[in-house]
């Protein structure tokens, strides 16, 4: 439909809010997919928010496979954009070098290098002298190791955005500048229109790409978009002799800096460890191509430390000291995807100063998501549904941004904990667990005991890539559960009620298991997408004919609730209610758990009286609890769900009685090592939207013949007809010293066949244990495993490993049913 001048059309299939690199990339990729009824609205001019002052770095290695793939595709796109559109992107393929100034950072980077190679990234370790050859002006005497990525580069952010916009316009997308959005309308739980100063646009889909303003735009729609602007600095020197375009980008985490050439000058950018939030109350609407007055006194020590990397800068004048805002998220990952509470409203924002290097990939993913209804790859790490409503709290965002801006340049220690904005959610037993020696970690805002200190030991982490200071504590907790009895406080787990006369019908279509259950039966099940991928991994209890109780990990709560509401037929009489904060959970596990609980609780706790996979109400002292006979550690045990006001009484009764059975407090690190030894899967690590139950060894959860089937069933039935070319296996290192964390490449007969998805030290098996997928075009069978020589790449070392498709600990699962 033609529209005169700058007026807006009456309707559009997709309205994009924001004309930075992300918004223009989504418009470009939507048009490439044939979706051209698209309007992009920019409140001022294209790139006028943060895109125009971005450094334009294109570095490929990121924390996850998905984010690395986004960065890799972005490079490919930018290489062809100029030929396609006629608009230069300023691409300079200069490569990048990352420096390690400590032995620990070198170990981190070596592990990262191996992961990058598994993801298809070309990279190699180089010596300090080789750095000097590539960057003659650099000081390298303090460099322990360096890592070269020859295909990295940089672009001109404004030119890239113009090229994307030009490509989108060529295919019919309308881009309207100086058109701020003032309101967003919705109807029956779906976005319906946007209101602008130039008129109303009815829309099927709205995409929030407003950058620093995305949180404010989200509020117009009633959608939480937790991000916060912060000051971000770089300087540009006067001209320096010997500086040229092909100098690799220097990334110097030890000095919180990146350094690159800029038109014969040198740019030095800073990601300081202690940052300064900007405009916590909201970013001004008229902030356009603007700067923030630099706080030289605050930044001078940071800049002086960074300049030491290129000593000639100390003798060179500063042409520009720039301070401009960027937006950052609470976990330093992007915010992408459809809102959990408003259908058709998508967000792509919060790129943590990485928008240029991820812009192409983000546009590709979002366009596919909008057109096809799902992302083309597993992007859980950046999915907005990992966030929780409380994270939109202004003070929380400001306090966390102090740390999150610089987190990418800090040491990425195994088990590293956030230090800022802590104590958001504390269970009723928090003080008692602290008195017992708990060292707390944080998940979804919850303070949770990761391990317990002994008397006289401080419950604090001392980080390293080897055995950390809590290794022996962890061993004791692990053995306590295997040999006696351990107590885990797991109140952070999300608890959801699905109620109504049609609850069974609604849930039975979503879950793989058959939920036509007797009251008191517990099942382990998955929720799948239409492609057979695992969207949720959880337990379901039937409490009444019309009431089911769902338990899932805390960090998945928003996603699981959103999945339920998205897939329950609105014509059915069924209500979903989050009751997480009303119930505590104490998990008692180990071979003596039956003796302990039978000594304090009502009822028959024998196998005959309380079978595996059943639930019932029990009385403990003056309190009642819902007891589920389940395990996530591979032992006899029960989960106790207790109304919060009664929790302390139950806990005190268990602790007092537990003295007779040598009960031990146990943390989440022990839970993790115990479950990996038993080869129990963890959603978002070992299973996710791109992994199906057959590949993951979870086909037993599928009720293939239940009436009505389940979402994803038809895809899985087709997959069953062919050999599995990818399967999850368990690995045990033959050397008891090295440690596994994740992303370590798996070698079979010297060839890469996969990488570790989760790992921990298995104190019962006597070595580090990991789970990871193995791929083979000829199929992954027992014989394929038996006839192969397996090794894991840990940094520069190859370590022999035993591989198995069955759990190496208690393969027949006799212990949980004992």
Short mmCIF file of N, CA and C in Angstrom, two decimals, residues 744-800:
data_model
loop_
_atom_site.label_atom_id
_atom_site.label_comp_id
_atom_site.label_asym_id
_atom_site.label_seq_id
_atom_site.Cartn_x
_atom_site.Cartn_y
_atom_site.Cartn_z
N UNK A 744 34.30 -28.92 26.74
CA UNK A 744 35.52 -29.63 26.37
C UNK A 744 35.25 -30.52 25.16
N UNK A 745 36.03 -30.42 24.09
CA UNK A 745 35.79 -31.24 22.90
C UNK A 745 35.97 -32.73 23.19
N UNK A 746 35.13 -33.54 22.52
CA UNK A 746 35.18 -34.99 22.62
C UNK A 746 35.84 -35.53 21.36
N UNK A 747 36.87 -36.34 21.52
CA UNK A 747 37.57 -36.95 20.40
C UNK A 747 37.29 -38.45 20.40
N UNK A 748 37.01 -38.98 19.21
CA UNK A 748 36.93 -40.43 19.02
C UNK A 748 37.94 -40.81 17.95
N UNK A 749 38.89 -41.63 18.35
CA UNK A 749 39.98 -42.00 17.45
C UNK A 749 40.64 -40.76 16.83
N UNK A 750 40.77 -39.72 17.67
CA UNK A 750 41.46 -38.51 17.26
C UNK A 750 40.61 -37.50 16.53
N UNK A 751 39.35 -37.82 16.21
CA UNK A 751 38.47 -36.93 15.47
C UNK A 751 37.44 -36.31 16.41
N UNK A 752 37.16 -35.02 16.22
CA UNK A 752 36.15 -34.36 17.04
C UNK A 752 34.76 -34.87 16.70
N UNK A 753 34.04 -35.31 17.72
CA UNK A 753 32.69 -35.83 17.50
C UNK A 753 31.65 -35.13 18.37
N UNK A 754 32.06 -34.14 19.18
CA UNK A 754 31.12 -33.45 20.04
C UNK A 754 31.85 -32.68 21.11
N UNK A 755 31.10 -32.21 22.12
CA UNK A 755 31.71 -31.53 23.25
C UNK A 755 30.87 -31.74 24.50
N UNK A 756 31.50 -31.55 25.64
CA UNK A 756 30.86 -31.79 26.93
C UNK A 756 29.83 -30.70 27.21
N UNK A 757 28.64 -31.12 27.62
CA UNK A 757 27.59 -30.16 27.95
C UNK A 757 27.54 -29.83 29.44
N UNK A 758 27.95 -30.77 30.30
CA UNK A 758 28.08 -30.47 31.73
C UNK A 758 29.07 -31.45 32.34
N UNK A 759 29.80 -30.98 33.34
CA UNK A 759 30.81 -31.82 33.96
C UNK A 759 31.03 -31.45 35.41
N UNK A 760 31.51 -32.41 36.19
CA UNK A 760 31.76 -32.21 37.61
C UNK A 760 32.63 -33.38 38.08
N UNK A 761 33.22 -33.24 39.25
CA UNK A 761 34.03 -34.34 39.76
C UNK A 761 33.12 -35.38 40.40
N UNK A 762 33.26 -36.64 39.96
CA UNK A 762 32.46 -37.73 40.49
C UNK A 762 33.20 -38.45 41.60
N UNK A 763 32.91 -38.13 42.83
CA UNK A 763 33.69 -38.67 43.95
C UNK A 763 33.46 -40.15 44.17
N UNK A 764 32.34 -40.68 43.73
CA UNK A 764 32.11 -42.12 43.84
C UNK A 764 32.83 -42.87 42.74
N UNK A 765 32.79 -42.36 41.52
CA UNK A 765 33.45 -43.00 40.39
C UNK A 765 34.95 -42.74 40.37
N UNK A 766 35.40 -41.73 41.11
CA UNK A 766 36.84 -41.51 41.25
C UNK A 766 37.48 -40.70 40.15
N UNK A 767 36.74 -39.80 39.54
CA UNK A 767 37.31 -38.94 38.51
C UNK A 767 36.26 -37.96 38.01
N UNK A 768 36.69 -37.04 37.15
CA UNK A 768 35.75 -36.08 36.57
C UNK A 768 34.81 -36.80 35.61
N UNK A 769 33.54 -36.44 35.70
CA UNK A 769 32.50 -37.08 34.90
C UNK A 769 31.81 -35.98 34.09
N UNK A 770 31.48 -36.32 32.84
CA UNK A 770 30.78 -35.35 32.00
C UNK A 770 29.72 -36.01 31.15
N UNK A 771 28.78 -35.19 30.69
CA UNK A 771 27.79 -35.60 29.70
C UNK A 771 28.04 -34.80 28.44
N UNK A 772 27.83 -35.41 27.29
CA UNK A 772 28.02 -34.70 26.04
C UNK A 772 27.49 -35.50 24.87
N UNK A 773 27.13 -34.79 23.81
CA UNK A 773 26.58 -35.44 22.62
C UNK A 773 27.71 -35.88 21.69
N UNK A 774 27.54 -37.08 21.14
CA UNK A 774 28.43 -37.64 20.12
C UNK A 774 27.65 -37.69 18.82
N UNK A 775 28.29 -37.27 17.73
CA UNK A 775 27.64 -37.29 16.42
C UNK A 775 28.43 -38.16 15.45
N UNK A 776 27.69 -38.89 14.62
CA UNK A 776 28.29 -39.70 13.55
C UNK A 776 27.26 -39.91 12.45
N UNK A 777 27.65 -39.69 11.21
CA UNK A 777 26.73 -39.88 10.09
C UNK A 777 26.30 -41.33 9.95
N UNK A 778 27.10 -42.24 10.46
CA UNK A 778 26.77 -43.67 10.36
C UNK A 778 25.92 -44.16 11.52
N UNK A 779 25.60 -43.27 12.45
CA UNK A 779 24.80 -43.64 13.61
C UNK A 779 25.66 -43.89 14.83
N UNK A 780 25.13 -43.49 15.97
CA UNK A 780 25.83 -43.69 17.25
C UNK A 780 25.19 -44.87 17.95
N UNK A 781 25.91 -45.99 18.00
CA UNK A 781 25.40 -47.22 18.58
C UNK A 781 26.31 -47.67 19.71
N UNK A 782 25.89 -48.72 20.42
CA UNK A 782 26.73 -49.30 21.46
C UNK A 782 28.08 -49.74 20.87
N UNK A 783 28.03 -50.30 19.66
CA UNK A 783 29.27 -50.75 19.02
C UNK A 783 30.17 -49.57 18.68
N UNK A 784 29.57 -48.46 18.23
CA UNK A 784 30.33 -47.26 17.92
C UNK A 784 31.07 -46.78 19.17
N UNK A 785 30.42 -46.86 20.31
CA UNK A 785 31.05 -46.46 21.56
C UNK A 785 32.13 -47.47 21.95
N UNK A 786 31.79 -48.75 21.88
CA UNK A 786 32.71 -49.80 22.34
C UNK A 786 33.99 -49.86 21.52
N UNK A 787 33.90 -49.59 20.23
CA UNK A 787 35.07 -49.75 19.35
C UNK A 787 35.88 -48.48 19.20
N UNK A 788 35.49 -47.40 19.87
CA UNK A 788 36.22 -46.14 19.73
C UNK A 788 37.14 -45.86 20.91
N UNK A 789 38.20 -45.14 20.61
CA UNK A 789 39.09 -44.64 21.66
C UNK A 789 38.72 -43.18 21.92
N UNK A 790 38.24 -42.90 23.13
CA UNK A 790 37.74 -41.57 23.43
C UNK A 790 38.73 -40.78 24.28
N UNK A 791 38.85 -39.50 23.93
CA UNK A 791 39.66 -38.56 24.70
C UNK A 791 38.90 -37.25 24.78
N UNK A 792 39.18 -36.48 25.83
CA UNK A 792 38.62 -35.14 25.96
C UNK A 792 39.76 -34.14 25.93
N UNK A 793 39.55 -33.05 25.20
CA UNK A 793 40.55 -31.99 25.12
C UNK A 793 40.32 -31.00 26.26
N UNK A 794 41.28 -30.92 27.15
CA UNK A 794 41.20 -29.99 28.28
C UNK A 794 42.37 -29.02 28.15
N UNK A 795 42.09 -27.84 27.65
CA UNK A 795 43.18 -26.93 27.33
C UNK A 795 44.06 -27.54 26.26
N UNK A 796 45.36 -27.66 26.56
CA UNK A 796 46.29 -28.25 25.60
C UNK A 796 46.48 -29.75 25.79
N UNK A 797 45.73 -30.35 26.72
CA UNK A 797 45.94 -31.76 27.05
C UNK A 797 44.82 -32.64 26.50
N UNK A 798 45.23 -33.82 26.04
CA UNK A 798 44.28 -34.86 25.69
C UNK A 798 44.22 -35.85 26.85
N UNK A 799 43.01 -36.10 27.34
CA UNK A 799 42.86 -36.98 28.49
C UNK A 799 41.95 -38.14 28.09
N UNK A 800 42.45 -39.37 28.28
CA UNK A 800 41.66 -40.55 27.94
C UNK A 800 40.40 -40.61 28.79
#
